Amino acid sequence: MKRILVTGGAGFIGSHLCERLLDEGHEVLCLDNYFTGSKRNIVHLIENPYFELVRHDIIMPYFSEIEEIYNLACPASPVHYQHNPIKTVKTSVMGSINMLGLAKRKKARILQASTSEVYGDPRVHPQQEDYWGYVNPVGERSCYDEGKRCAETLFMDYHIQNKVRIKIVRIFNTYGPRMQPNDGRVVSNFIVNALKGEDITIHGDGSQTRCFQYISDLIEAMIRTMNTSDDFTGPVNIGNPQEVSVLELAEKIIRMTGSDSKITFSPARSDDPVKRRPDISLAKQVLGNWEPFIDLDDGLEKTIRYFRKLFGKHI
Ligand code: NAD
Ligand code: UDP
C-alpha cells in the first residue's frame, strides 16, 4: 500500500484515478480547490477510510507524508482555462514548483498530466514526442499551452538538477462519465446539446480533427507510466489514434442519441488546432503493449448513458 497524492482529484480524470488507486489498495489524498471539479465526482469515495479530501490550491505550498504524486490540478477546458488566464499559468507553473518541491523533500515519484496542447497547431502529423510543437505564445490558448510547456521544463529540470523521479504524460483529448455538463469541451457539449434537443454549435467548418480517448484507457496508461522504472521520464503520448473531424463527431452523437438537434456553425476559435493525432509507438513500447481498448462508439455509448442518467435525476 502506497500513500498517493492526486492533485485535481475531484476533477473528471482525477476522480477516476482516485477510484482506481483505492481499488488497488492504496491510500489516496485527493487535493482540489473545486474550480472545475466537484464533490459529486468523489462523494462515493468519502466513506472509504483510506480516502482523504484536502481543500487546497496548489499555487500555495503543501506538505504531507506521501510516496507518489499525480499532478492533475489545472482547468482543462478552453472555456475554463481562459476564464482567468493568469491563474491558469500560476496553477501550471507555481503549482508544479510546489509539487516538485514536495516530491524532492519526500523523495516521491511525481507524474505530470501534460497535454497534446504542447504541440500547439502542429505542423507534423501525427505527433511524436520529439516534435517541439508550433505554439502561439501570446494567444488565447497560450496560458494553458505555455503553462503546460513550462511545467514540463520544470519537471525535467528538477529531475536533472535534484534527481527527482519524474514522469510526463502528454494526454490527448479524453472523455467519459463525470465530465461536468457545463465543462465546455466538445464531447460533453455535443452530448448535452443532443440530449436536450438544443442546437449543436461547431466552431469553424467542422473539418478540424481530434482523437478521442475513453477515460479508462487513460487511467490504465497513467498508472503503468507511474510504475515504469526510474530511468523512464517520458514525455510519452497517451491517446487513441482513431481520428475524426468535429463535424463527424456531431453527426455521430446526433445519430446515437436519436436527437433532432440541428448543427449550426460559428466562427473558428483562435489558434484552434486544425488536426491532432498521437503517435503512440512509445507508449506501446514502454507501457507493456498498452493500447486503447475502448473505441469511439463504445465510449460514446457509455458517456451518453451517464448523461441520460444525470439529467433523469437533475432535470
Ligand atoms: P478537470 O477540469 O475536470 O479537472 C481539473 C481539476 O483540477 C479540477 O477538479 C479543478 O477543480 C482542479 N484545480 C484546478 N486548478 C487548481 C488549483 N490551482 N489547485 C487545486 N486544484 C485545482 O479536467 P480534467 O479533464 O480532469 O484534466 C485533469 C488534468 O489532465 C489537467 O491537468 C489537464 O490539463 C490534463 N489533461 C486533460 C485532458 C483531457 O482531455 N481531459 C487532455 C490533456 C491534459
Ligand atoms: N468545439 C466545437 N463546439 C463546441 C466545443 C468545441 O466545435 O461546442 C470544437 C473546438 O473548436 C475544437 C474541438 O471541438 O476544434 C475540440 O474542442 P475542445 O474544447 O473539446 O478541446 P481542444 O482539443 O480544443 O482543447
mmCIF file of C-alpha atoms and ligand atoms in Angstrom:
data_model
loop_
_atom_site.group_PDB
_atom_site.id
_atom_site.type_symbol
_atom_site.label_atom_id
_atom_site.label_comp_id
_atom_site.label_asym_id
_atom_site.label_seq_id
_atom_site.Cartn_x
_atom_site.Cartn_y
_atom_site.Cartn_z
ATOM 1 C CA MET A 1 0.000 0.000 0.000
ATOM 2 C CA LYS A 2 1.321 3.431 -1.001
ATOM 3 C CA ARG A 3 0.246 6.871 0.186
ATOM 4 C CA ILE A 4 -0.611 8.749 -3.006
ATOM 5 C CA LEU A 5 -1.458 12.408 -3.562
ATOM 6 C CA VAL A 6 -3.730 13.237 -6.515
ATOM 7 C CA THR A 7 -3.942 16.978 -7.203
ATOM 8 C CA GLY A 8 -7.083 17.886 -9.123
ATOM 9 C CA GLY A 9 -8.542 14.699 -7.662
ATOM 10 C CA ALA A 10 -12.139 15.982 -7.714
ATOM 11 C CA GLY A 11 -11.980 16.665 -11.445
ATOM 12 C CA PHE A 12 -13.016 14.421 -14.304
ATOM 13 C CA ILE A 13 -9.773 12.433 -14.716
ATOM 14 C CA GLY A 14 -8.710 12.818 -11.078
ATOM 15 C CA SER A 15 -11.865 11.213 -9.695
ATOM 16 C CA HIS A 16 -11.427 8.117 -11.884
ATOM 17 C CA LEU A 17 -7.778 7.924 -10.877
ATOM 18 C CA CYS A 18 -8.567 8.194 -7.132
ATOM 19 C CA GLU A 19 -11.162 5.430 -7.501
ATOM 20 C CA ARG A 20 -8.761 3.108 -9.334
ATOM 21 C CA LEU A 21 -5.893 3.705 -6.856
ATOM 22 C CA LEU A 22 -8.214 2.950 -3.919
ATOM 23 C CA ASP A 23 -9.382 -0.224 -5.709
ATOM 24 C CA GLU A 24 -5.733 -1.270 -5.937
ATOM 25 C CA GLY A 25 -5.443 -0.944 -2.151
ATOM 26 C CA HIS A 26 -3.607 2.381 -1.852
ATOM 27 C CA GLU A 27 -4.243 5.283 0.477
ATOM 28 C CA VAL A 28 -5.313 8.349 -1.511
ATOM 29 C CA LEU A 29 -5.150 12.052 -0.676
ATOM 30 C CA CYS A 30 -7.373 13.971 -3.052
ATOM 31 C CA LEU A 31 -6.387 17.647 -3.232
ATOM 32 C CA ASP A 32 -8.587 20.150 -5.053
ATOM 33 C CA ASN A 33 -9.736 23.777 -4.969
ATOM 34 C CA TYR A 34 -13.028 22.854 -6.732
ATOM 35 C CA PHE A 35 -12.563 25.380 -9.529
ATOM 36 C CA THR A 36 -13.767 22.929 -12.181
ATOM 37 C CA GLY A 37 -14.004 19.814 -10.040
ATOM 38 C CA SER A 38 -16.952 18.774 -7.949
ATOM 39 C CA LYS A 39 -17.552 16.914 -4.717
ATOM 40 C CA ARG A 40 -20.214 14.979 -6.629
ATOM 41 C CA ASN A 41 -17.380 13.246 -8.531
ATOM 42 C CA ILE A 42 -15.881 11.765 -5.391
ATOM 43 C CA VAL A 43 -18.794 11.613 -2.948
ATOM 44 C CA HIS A 44 -18.956 7.825 -3.328
ATOM 45 C CA LEU A 45 -15.355 7.553 -2.064
ATOM 46 C CA ILE A 46 -15.750 9.633 1.097
ATOM 47 C CA GLU A 47 -16.812 6.725 3.310
ATOM 48 C CA ASN A 48 -13.597 4.843 2.447
ATOM 49 C CA PRO A 49 -11.204 5.218 5.434
ATOM 50 C CA TYR A 50 -8.227 5.197 3.041
ATOM 51 C CA PHE A 51 -9.545 8.252 1.159
ATOM 52 C CA GLU A 52 -8.843 11.784 2.383
ATOM 53 C CA LEU A 53 -10.071 15.070 0.915
ATOM 54 C CA VAL A 54 -7.944 18.209 1.091
ATOM 55 C CA ARG A 55 -9.324 21.575 0.018
ATOM 56 C CA HIS A 56 -6.230 23.400 -1.164
ATOM 57 C CA ASP A 57 -4.945 25.494 -4.040
ATOM 58 C CA ILE A 58 -1.652 24.195 -5.439
ATOM 59 C CA ILE A 59 -0.328 27.664 -6.121
ATOM 60 C CA MET A 60 0.279 27.643 -2.338
ATOM 61 C CA PRO A 61 2.867 25.216 -0.876
ATOM 62 C CA TYR A 62 1.507 21.977 0.551
ATOM 63 C CA PHE A 63 3.259 19.391 2.723
ATOM 64 C CA SER A 64 2.238 15.871 3.523
ATOM 65 C CA GLU A 65 3.736 12.428 4.018
ATOM 66 C CA ILE A 66 3.318 10.867 0.584
ATOM 67 C CA GLU A 67 5.174 8.438 -1.691
ATOM 68 C CA GLU A 68 3.700 9.316 -5.073
ATOM 69 C CA ILE A 69 2.104 12.408 -6.635
ATOM 70 C CA TYR A 70 -0.126 12.578 -9.693
ATOM 71 C CA ASN A 71 -0.235 16.289 -10.595
ATOM 72 C CA LEU A 72 -3.536 16.875 -12.395
ATOM 73 C CA ALA A 73 -4.678 20.185 -10.907
ATOM 74 C CA CYS A 74 -5.365 22.595 -13.779
ATOM 75 C CA PRO A 75 -8.546 23.542 -15.618
ATOM 76 C CA ALA A 76 -8.522 21.624 -18.908
ATOM 77 C CA SER A 77 -11.432 23.022 -20.902
ATOM 78 C CA PRO A 78 -10.602 26.080 -23.053
ATOM 79 C CA VAL A 79 -13.690 27.863 -21.671
ATOM 80 C CA HIS A 80 -12.457 27.472 -18.084
ATOM 81 C CA TYR A 81 -8.710 27.935 -18.560
ATOM 82 C CA GLN A 82 -9.338 31.153 -20.500
ATOM 83 C CA HIS A 83 -11.664 32.481 -17.775
ATOM 84 C CA ASN A 84 -8.696 33.587 -15.628
ATOM 85 C CA PRO A 85 -5.587 33.052 -17.773
ATOM 86 C CA ILE A 86 -3.129 34.418 -15.173
ATOM 87 C CA LYS A 87 -4.444 31.921 -12.630
ATOM 88 C CA THR A 88 -4.093 29.153 -15.230
ATOM 89 C CA VAL A 89 -0.396 29.981 -15.691
ATOM 90 C CA LYS A 90 0.104 30.177 -11.909
ATOM 91 C CA THR A 91 -1.532 26.784 -11.459
ATOM 92 C CA SER A 92 0.748 25.125 -14.013
ATOM 93 C CA VAL A 93 3.959 26.916 -13.060
ATOM 94 C CA MET A 94 3.739 27.691 -9.326
ATOM 95 C CA GLY A 95 1.679 24.549 -8.742
ATOM 96 C CA SER A 96 4.368 22.421 -10.413
ATOM 97 C CA ILE A 97 7.128 24.098 -8.402
ATOM 98 C CA ASN A 98 5.220 23.390 -5.171
ATOM 99 C CA MET A 99 4.513 19.766 -6.052
ATOM 100 C CA LEU A 100 8.063 19.167 -7.320
ATOM 101 C CA GLY A 101 9.393 20.667 -4.082
ATOM 102 C CA LEU A 102 7.236 18.233 -2.129
ATOM 103 C CA ALA A 103 8.415 15.329 -4.306
ATOM 104 C CA LYS A 104 12.037 16.374 -3.757
ATOM 105 C CA ARG A 105 11.592 16.614 0.018
ATOM 106 C CA LYS A 106 9.763 13.263 0.294
ATOM 107 C CA LYS A 107 11.801 11.506 -2.443
ATOM 108 C CA ALA A 108 8.446 10.741 -4.042
ATOM 109 C CA ARG A 109 7.731 9.851 -7.631
ATOM 110 C CA ILE A 110 5.729 12.536 -9.419
ATOM 111 C CA LEU A 111 3.723 12.336 -12.636
ATOM 112 C CA GLN A 112 2.693 15.412 -14.602
ATOM 113 C CA ALA A 113 -0.561 15.442 -16.566
ATOM 114 C CA SER A 114 0.762 17.285 -19.600
ATOM 115 C CA THR A 115 -1.132 17.655 -22.828
ATOM 116 C CA SER A 116 -1.169 17.366 -26.602
ATOM 117 C CA GLU A 117 -1.535 21.170 -26.479
ATOM 118 C CA VAL A 118 2.253 21.377 -26.072
ATOM 119 C CA TYR A 119 2.282 20.610 -29.838
ATOM 120 C CA GLY A 120 0.048 23.670 -30.464
ATOM 121 C CA ASP A 121 -1.368 23.763 -34.005
ATOM 122 C CA PRO A 122 1.042 21.076 -35.193
ATOM 123 C CA ARG A 123 2.945 21.170 -38.464
ATOM 124 C CA VAL A 124 3.830 17.462 -38.096
ATOM 125 C CA HIS A 125 1.126 14.809 -38.241
ATOM 126 C CA PRO A 126 0.698 12.514 -36.354
ATOM 127 C CA GLN A 127 2.571 13.993 -33.392
ATOM 128 C CA GLN A 128 5.581 12.169 -31.967
ATOM 129 C CA GLU A 129 7.187 13.077 -28.657
ATOM 130 C CA ASP A 130 10.287 14.533 -30.317
ATOM 131 C CA TYR A 131 8.236 17.171 -32.185
ATOM 132 C CA TRP A 132 8.710 20.526 -30.387
ATOM 133 C CA GLY A 133 5.384 21.997 -31.403
ATOM 134 C CA TYR A 134 4.003 25.134 -33.017
ATOM 135 C CA VAL A 135 2.569 27.247 -30.226
ATOM 136 C CA ASN A 136 1.470 30.894 -30.197
ATOM 137 C CA PRO A 137 2.992 32.411 -27.018
ATOM 138 C CA VAL A 138 0.600 35.405 -26.940
ATOM 139 C CA GLY A 139 -2.795 33.992 -27.925
ATOM 140 C CA GLU A 140 -5.954 32.973 -26.082
ATOM 141 C CA ARG A 141 -4.743 29.384 -25.598
ATOM 142 C CA SER A 142 -1.224 30.395 -24.506
ATOM 143 C CA CYS A 143 -1.957 30.457 -20.767
ATOM 144 C CA TYR A 144 -2.671 26.743 -20.953
ATOM 145 C CA ASP A 145 -0.234 25.661 -23.676
ATOM 146 C CA GLU A 146 2.748 27.658 -22.427
ATOM 147 C CA GLY A 147 1.897 26.930 -18.775
ATOM 148 C CA LYS A 148 1.999 23.206 -19.529
ATOM 149 C CA ARG A 149 5.194 23.583 -21.578
ATOM 150 C CA CYS A 150 6.872 25.434 -18.703
ATOM 151 C CA ALA A 151 5.660 22.720 -16.316
ATOM 152 C CA GLU A 152 7.386 20.100 -18.481
ATOM 153 C CA THR A 153 10.573 22.200 -18.343
ATOM 154 C CA LEU A 154 10.349 22.393 -14.550
ATOM 155 C CA PHE A 155 9.792 18.651 -14.260
ATOM 156 C CA MET A 156 12.836 17.921 -16.403
ATOM 157 C CA ASP A 157 14.992 20.481 -14.528
ATOM 158 C CA TYR A 158 14.040 19.053 -11.107
ATOM 159 C CA HIS A 159 14.916 15.632 -12.481
ATOM 160 C CA ILE A 160 18.312 16.701 -13.828
ATOM 161 C CA GLN A 161 19.258 19.122 -11.031
ATOM 162 C CA ASN A 162 17.700 17.410 -7.991
ATOM 163 C CA LYS A 163 17.286 13.791 -9.177
ATOM 164 C CA VAL A 164 13.525 13.936 -8.627
ATOM 165 C CA ARG A 165 11.884 10.835 -10.099
ATOM 166 C CA ILE A 166 9.511 12.300 -12.703
ATOM 167 C CA LYS A 167 7.093 11.044 -15.352
ATOM 168 C CA ILE A 168 5.469 13.237 -18.005
ATOM 169 C CA VAL A 169 2.393 12.010 -19.883
ATOM 170 C CA ARG A 170 1.028 14.043 -22.788
ATOM 171 C CA ILE A 171 -2.679 13.362 -22.698
ATOM 172 C CA PHE A 172 -4.747 13.684 -25.897
ATOM 173 C CA ASN A 173 -8.472 14.562 -25.767
ATOM 174 C CA THR A 174 -10.097 12.295 -23.180
ATOM 175 C CA TYR A 175 -13.799 11.977 -22.403
ATOM 176 C CA GLY A 176 -16.215 9.921 -20.357
ATOM 177 C CA PRO A 177 -18.586 9.926 -17.392
ATOM 178 C CA ARG A 178 -18.103 12.684 -14.763
ATOM 179 C CA MET A 179 -17.292 15.437 -17.221
ATOM 180 C CA GLN A 180 -19.341 18.380 -15.952
ATOM 181 C CA PRO A 181 -22.369 19.193 -18.151
ATOM 182 C CA ASN A 182 -21.012 22.774 -18.384
ATOM 183 C CA ASP A 183 -17.404 21.637 -18.936
ATOM 184 C CA GLY A 184 -17.384 23.206 -22.390
ATOM 185 C CA ARG A 185 -15.327 20.544 -24.152
ATOM 186 C CA VAL A 186 -16.642 19.134 -27.367
ATOM 187 C CA VAL A 187 -17.828 15.627 -26.395
ATOM 188 C CA SER A 188 -19.789 16.705 -23.319
ATOM 189 C CA ASN A 189 -21.132 19.814 -25.089
ATOM 190 C CA PHE A 190 -22.445 17.833 -28.053
ATOM 191 C CA ILE A 191 -23.984 15.085 -25.889
ATOM 192 C CA VAL A 192 -25.669 17.601 -23.575
ATOM 193 C CA ASN A 193 -26.964 19.615 -26.553
ATOM 194 C CA ALA A 194 -28.226 16.471 -28.283
ATOM 195 C CA LEU A 195 -29.995 15.129 -25.195
ATOM 196 C CA LYS A 196 -31.674 18.494 -24.585
ATOM 197 C CA GLY A 197 -32.611 18.890 -28.265
ATOM 198 C CA GLU A 198 -30.588 22.124 -28.465
ATOM 199 C CA ASP A 199 -28.575 23.268 -31.487
ATOM 200 C CA ILE A 200 -25.071 21.811 -31.680
ATOM 201 C CA THR A 201 -22.620 24.625 -32.416
ATOM 202 C CA ILE A 202 -19.490 23.825 -34.375
ATOM 203 C CA HIS A 203 -16.684 26.389 -34.181
ATOM 204 C CA GLY A 204 -15.352 26.760 -37.737
ATOM 205 C CA ASP A 205 -16.401 24.437 -40.542
ATOM 206 C CA GLY A 206 -16.002 21.232 -38.511
ATOM 207 C CA SER A 207 -13.133 19.877 -40.630
ATOM 208 C CA GLN A 208 -10.683 20.177 -37.703
ATOM 209 C CA THR A 209 -9.798 16.751 -36.325
ATOM 210 C CA ARG A 210 -9.272 15.297 -32.868
ATOM 211 C CA CYS A 211 -8.710 11.782 -31.493
ATOM 212 C CA PHE A 212 -10.894 10.893 -28.531
ATOM 213 C CA GLN A 213 -9.725 8.557 -25.833
ATOM 214 C CA TYR A 214 -12.053 6.919 -23.311
ATOM 215 C CA ILE A 215 -11.203 7.596 -19.658
ATOM 216 C CA SER A 216 -10.440 4.003 -18.579
ATOM 217 C CA ASP A 217 -7.737 3.658 -21.267
ATOM 218 C CA LEU A 218 -6.049 6.822 -19.973
ATOM 219 C CA ILE A 219 -6.171 5.738 -16.322
ATOM 220 C CA GLU A 220 -4.552 2.398 -17.178
ATOM 221 C CA ALA A 221 -1.755 4.177 -19.073
ATOM 222 C CA MET A 222 -1.148 6.745 -16.312
ATOM 223 C CA ILE A 223 -0.742 4.045 -13.671
ATOM 224 C CA ARG A 224 1.524 1.987 -15.924
ATOM 225 C CA THR A 225 3.632 5.100 -16.588
ATOM 226 C CA MET A 226 3.984 5.827 -12.873
ATOM 227 C CA ASN A 227 5.202 2.257 -12.394
ATOM 228 C CA THR A 228 7.881 2.331 -15.114
ATOM 229 C CA SER A 229 11.482 2.186 -13.944
ATOM 230 C CA ASP A 230 13.165 5.355 -12.633
ATOM 231 C CA ASP A 231 15.156 5.862 -15.822
ATOM 232 C CA PHE A 232 11.974 6.425 -17.844
ATOM 233 C CA THR A 233 10.785 10.035 -17.537
ATOM 234 C CA GLY A 234 8.754 10.495 -20.712
ATOM 235 C CA PRO A 235 7.306 12.600 -22.187
ATOM 236 C CA VAL A 236 5.015 9.924 -23.554
ATOM 237 C CA ASN A 237 1.868 10.439 -25.653
ATOM 238 C CA ILE A 238 -1.280 8.822 -24.266
ATOM 239 C CA GLY A 239 -4.242 8.875 -26.619
ATOM 240 C CA ASN A 240 -6.407 6.959 -29.034
ATOM 241 C CA PRO A 241 -5.198 7.406 -32.629
ATOM 242 C CA GLN A 242 -8.728 6.999 -34.103
ATOM 243 C CA GLU A 243 -9.075 10.424 -35.799
ATOM 244 C CA VAL A 244 -12.431 12.096 -36.527
ATOM 245 C CA SER A 245 -13.488 15.540 -37.645
ATOM 246 C CA VAL A 246 -15.613 17.642 -35.309
ATOM 247 C CA LEU A 247 -18.433 17.528 -37.893
ATOM 248 C CA GLU A 248 -18.311 13.697 -37.978
ATOM 249 C CA LEU A 249 -18.412 13.676 -34.179
ATOM 250 C CA ALA A 250 -21.509 15.910 -34.133
ATOM 251 C CA GLU A 251 -23.296 13.716 -36.687
ATOM 252 C CA LYS A 252 -22.369 10.553 -34.804
ATOM 253 C CA ILE A 253 -23.676 11.907 -31.483
ATOM 254 C CA ILE A 254 -26.947 13.069 -33.078
ATOM 255 C CA ARG A 255 -27.371 9.577 -34.579
ATOM 256 C CA MET A 256 -26.503 7.729 -31.368
ATOM 257 C CA THR A 257 -28.800 9.828 -29.169
ATOM 258 C CA GLY A 258 -31.646 9.786 -31.713
ATOM 259 C CA SER A 259 -31.783 13.571 -31.284
ATOM 260 C CA ASP A 260 -33.421 16.061 -33.634
ATOM 261 C CA SER A 261 -30.817 18.741 -32.770
ATOM 262 C CA LYS A 262 -29.628 20.867 -35.680
ATOM 263 C CA ILE A 263 -25.959 21.599 -36.397
ATOM 264 C CA THR A 264 -25.063 25.296 -36.571
ATOM 265 C CA PHE A 265 -21.708 26.933 -37.294
ATOM 266 C CA SER A 266 -19.933 29.812 -35.523
ATOM 267 C CA PRO A 267 -16.534 31.428 -36.256
ATOM 268 C CA ALA A 268 -13.498 29.239 -35.507
ATOM 269 C CA ARG A 269 -11.839 29.803 -32.127
ATOM 270 C CA SER A 270 -8.466 31.499 -32.301
ATOM 271 C CA ASP A 271 -5.467 29.181 -32.652
ATOM 272 C CA ASP A 272 -7.779 26.155 -32.695
ATOM 273 C CA PRO A 273 -5.521 23.287 -33.837
ATOM 274 C CA VAL A 274 -6.520 22.110 -37.319
ATOM 275 C CA LYS A 275 -5.556 18.499 -36.749
ATOM 276 C CA ARG A 276 -4.295 16.363 -33.925
ATOM 277 C CA ARG A 277 -3.411 12.683 -33.664
ATOM 278 C CA PRO A 278 -0.998 10.926 -31.323
ATOM 279 C CA ASP A 279 1.742 8.606 -32.422
ATOM 280 C CA ILE A 280 1.568 6.094 -29.571
ATOM 281 C CA SER A 281 4.513 3.865 -30.560
ATOM 282 C CA LEU A 282 6.496 4.910 -27.482
ATOM 283 C CA ALA A 283 3.583 4.197 -25.109
ATOM 284 C CA LYS A 284 3.118 0.737 -26.627
ATOM 285 C CA GLN A 285 6.809 0.029 -26.239
ATOM 286 C CA VAL A 286 7.336 1.223 -22.656
ATOM 287 C CA LEU A 287 3.930 0.502 -21.120
ATOM 288 C CA GLY A 288 3.825 -3.254 -21.694
ATOM 289 C CA ASN A 289 1.958 -3.226 -25.019
ATOM 290 C CA TRP A 290 -0.603 -0.754 -23.707
ATOM 291 C CA GLU A 291 -3.051 0.453 -26.311
ATOM 292 C CA PRO A 292 -6.537 1.914 -26.204
ATOM 293 C CA PHE A 293 -9.155 -0.733 -25.658
ATOM 294 C CA ILE A 294 -12.424 1.213 -25.978
ATOM 295 C CA ASP A 295 -13.306 2.514 -29.443
ATOM 296 C CA LEU A 296 -15.179 5.765 -30.033
ATOM 297 C CA ASP A 297 -18.642 4.219 -30.472
ATOM 298 C CA ASP A 298 -18.410 2.172 -27.267
ATOM 299 C CA GLY A 299 -17.005 5.076 -25.270
ATOM 300 C CA LEU A 300 -19.671 7.482 -26.541
ATOM 301 C CA GLU A 301 -22.369 4.923 -25.708
ATOM 302 C CA LYS A 302 -21.157 4.758 -22.092
ATOM 303 C CA THR A 303 -20.875 8.544 -21.846
ATOM 304 C CA ILE A 304 -24.330 9.159 -23.336
ATOM 305 C CA ARG A 305 -25.768 6.660 -20.829
ATOM 306 C CA TYR A 306 -24.091 8.606 -17.989
ATOM 307 C CA PHE A 307 -25.540 11.956 -19.082
ATOM 308 C CA ARG A 308 -29.024 10.478 -19.649
ATOM 309 C CA LYS A 309 -28.977 9.191 -16.070
ATOM 310 C CA LEU A 310 -27.638 12.502 -14.721
ATOM 311 C CA PHE A 311 -30.367 14.511 -16.436
ATOM 312 C CA GLY A 312 -33.007 11.993 -15.404
ATOM 313 C CA LYS A 313 -32.071 12.822 -11.810
ATOM 314 C CA HIS A 314 -31.496 16.550 -12.032
ATOM 315 C CA ILE A 315 -33.866 17.993 -14.637
HETATM 316 P P1 NAD B 1 -10.953 18.995 -14.836
HETATM 317 O O1 NAD B 1 -11.139 20.459 -15.051
HETATM 318 O O2 NAD B 1 -12.165 18.145 -14.710
HETATM 319 O O3 NAD B 1 -10.038 18.715 -13.567
HETATM 320 C C1 NAD B 1 -9.064 19.601 -13.089
HETATM 321 C C2 NAD B 1 -9.163 19.614 -11.569
HETATM 322 O O4 NAD B 1 -8.138 20.466 -11.044
HETATM 323 C C3 NAD B 1 -10.492 20.183 -11.076
HETATM 324 O O5 NAD B 1 -11.019 19.349 -10.063
HETATM 325 C C4 NAD B 1 -10.136 21.558 -10.526
HETATM 326 O O6 NAD B 1 -11.013 21.994 -9.526
HETATM 327 C C5 NAD B 1 -8.709 21.309 -10.049
HETATM 328 N N1 NAD B 1 -7.893 22.525 -9.979
HETATM 329 C C6 NAD B 1 -7.754 23.482 -10.925
HETATM 330 N N2 NAD B 1 -6.896 24.432 -10.512
HETATM 331 C C7 NAD B 1 -6.481 24.061 -9.258
HETATM 332 C C8 NAD B 1 -5.608 24.643 -8.307
HETATM 333 N N3 NAD B 1 -4.970 25.798 -8.557
HETATM 334 N N4 NAD B 1 -5.421 23.984 -7.139
HETATM 335 C C9 NAD B 1 -6.063 22.817 -6.873
HETATM 336 N N5 NAD B 1 -6.909 22.235 -7.727
HETATM 337 C C10 NAD B 1 -7.118 22.860 -8.923
HETATM 338 O O7 NAD B 1 -10.051 18.492 -16.050
HETATM 339 P P2 NAD B 1 -9.552 17.017 -16.436
HETATM 340 O O8 NAD B 1 -10.018 16.743 -17.802
HETATM 341 O O9 NAD B 1 -9.859 16.079 -15.345
HETATM 342 O O10 NAD B 1 -7.986 17.270 -16.509
HETATM 343 C C11 NAD B 1 -7.095 16.863 -15.481
HETATM 344 C C12 NAD B 1 -5.667 17.149 -15.918
HETATM 345 O O11 NAD B 1 -5.378 16.445 -17.124
HETATM 346 C C13 NAD B 1 -5.393 18.625 -16.194
HETATM 347 O O12 NAD B 1 -4.112 18.956 -15.729
HETATM 348 C C14 NAD B 1 -5.426 18.708 -17.707
HETATM 349 O O13 NAD B 1 -4.622 19.745 -18.186
HETATM 350 C C15 NAD B 1 -4.883 17.340 -18.104
HETATM 351 N N6 NAD B 1 -5.344 16.969 -19.449
HETATM 352 C C16 NAD B 1 -6.641 16.578 -19.665
HETATM 353 C C17 NAD B 1 -7.045 16.258 -20.954
HETATM 354 C C18 NAD B 1 -8.445 15.802 -21.268
HETATM 355 O O14 NAD B 1 -8.767 15.604 -22.436
HETATM 356 N N7 NAD B 1 -9.330 15.581 -20.297
HETATM 357 C C19 NAD B 1 -6.138 16.340 -22.020
HETATM 358 C C20 NAD B 1 -4.848 16.775 -21.748
HETATM 359 C C21 NAD B 1 -4.445 17.059 -20.462
HETATM 360 N N1 UDP B 2 -15.794 22.591 -30.472
HETATM 361 C C1 UDP B 2 -16.963 22.873 -31.159
HETATM 362 N N2 UDP B 2 -18.117 23.093 -30.450
HETATM 363 C C2 UDP B 2 -18.149 23.034 -29.096
HETATM 364 C C3 UDP B 2 -16.944 22.748 -28.387
HETATM 365 C C4 UDP B 2 -15.789 22.546 -29.106
HETATM 366 O O1 UDP B 2 -16.965 22.927 -32.392
HETATM 367 O O2 UDP B 2 -19.238 23.217 -28.518
HETATM 368 C C5 UDP B 2 -14.554 22.304 -31.247
HETATM 369 C C6 UDP B 2 -13.380 23.174 -30.859
HETATM 370 O O3 UDP B 2 -13.374 24.383 -31.577
HETATM 371 C C7 UDP B 2 -12.217 22.277 -31.227
HETATM 372 C C8 UDP B 2 -12.730 20.868 -30.940
HETATM 373 O O4 UDP B 2 -14.161 20.984 -30.926
HETATM 374 O O5 UDP B 2 -11.937 22.373 -32.603
HETATM 375 C C9 UDP B 2 -12.253 20.305 -29.601
HETATM 376 O O6 UDP B 2 -12.539 21.287 -28.618
HETATM 377 P P1 UDP B 2 -12.325 21.031 -27.049
HETATM 378 O O7 UDP B 2 -12.684 22.318 -26.379
HETATM 379 O O8 UDP B 2 -13.042 19.819 -26.654
HETATM 380 O O9 UDP B 2 -10.786 20.716 -26.854
HETATM 381 P P2 UDP B 2 -9.417 21.200 -27.533
HETATM 382 O O10 UDP B 2 -8.921 19.991 -28.207
HETATM 383 O O11 UDP B 2 -9.672 22.306 -28.496
HETATM 384 O O12 UDP B 2 -8.614 21.650 -26.381
#
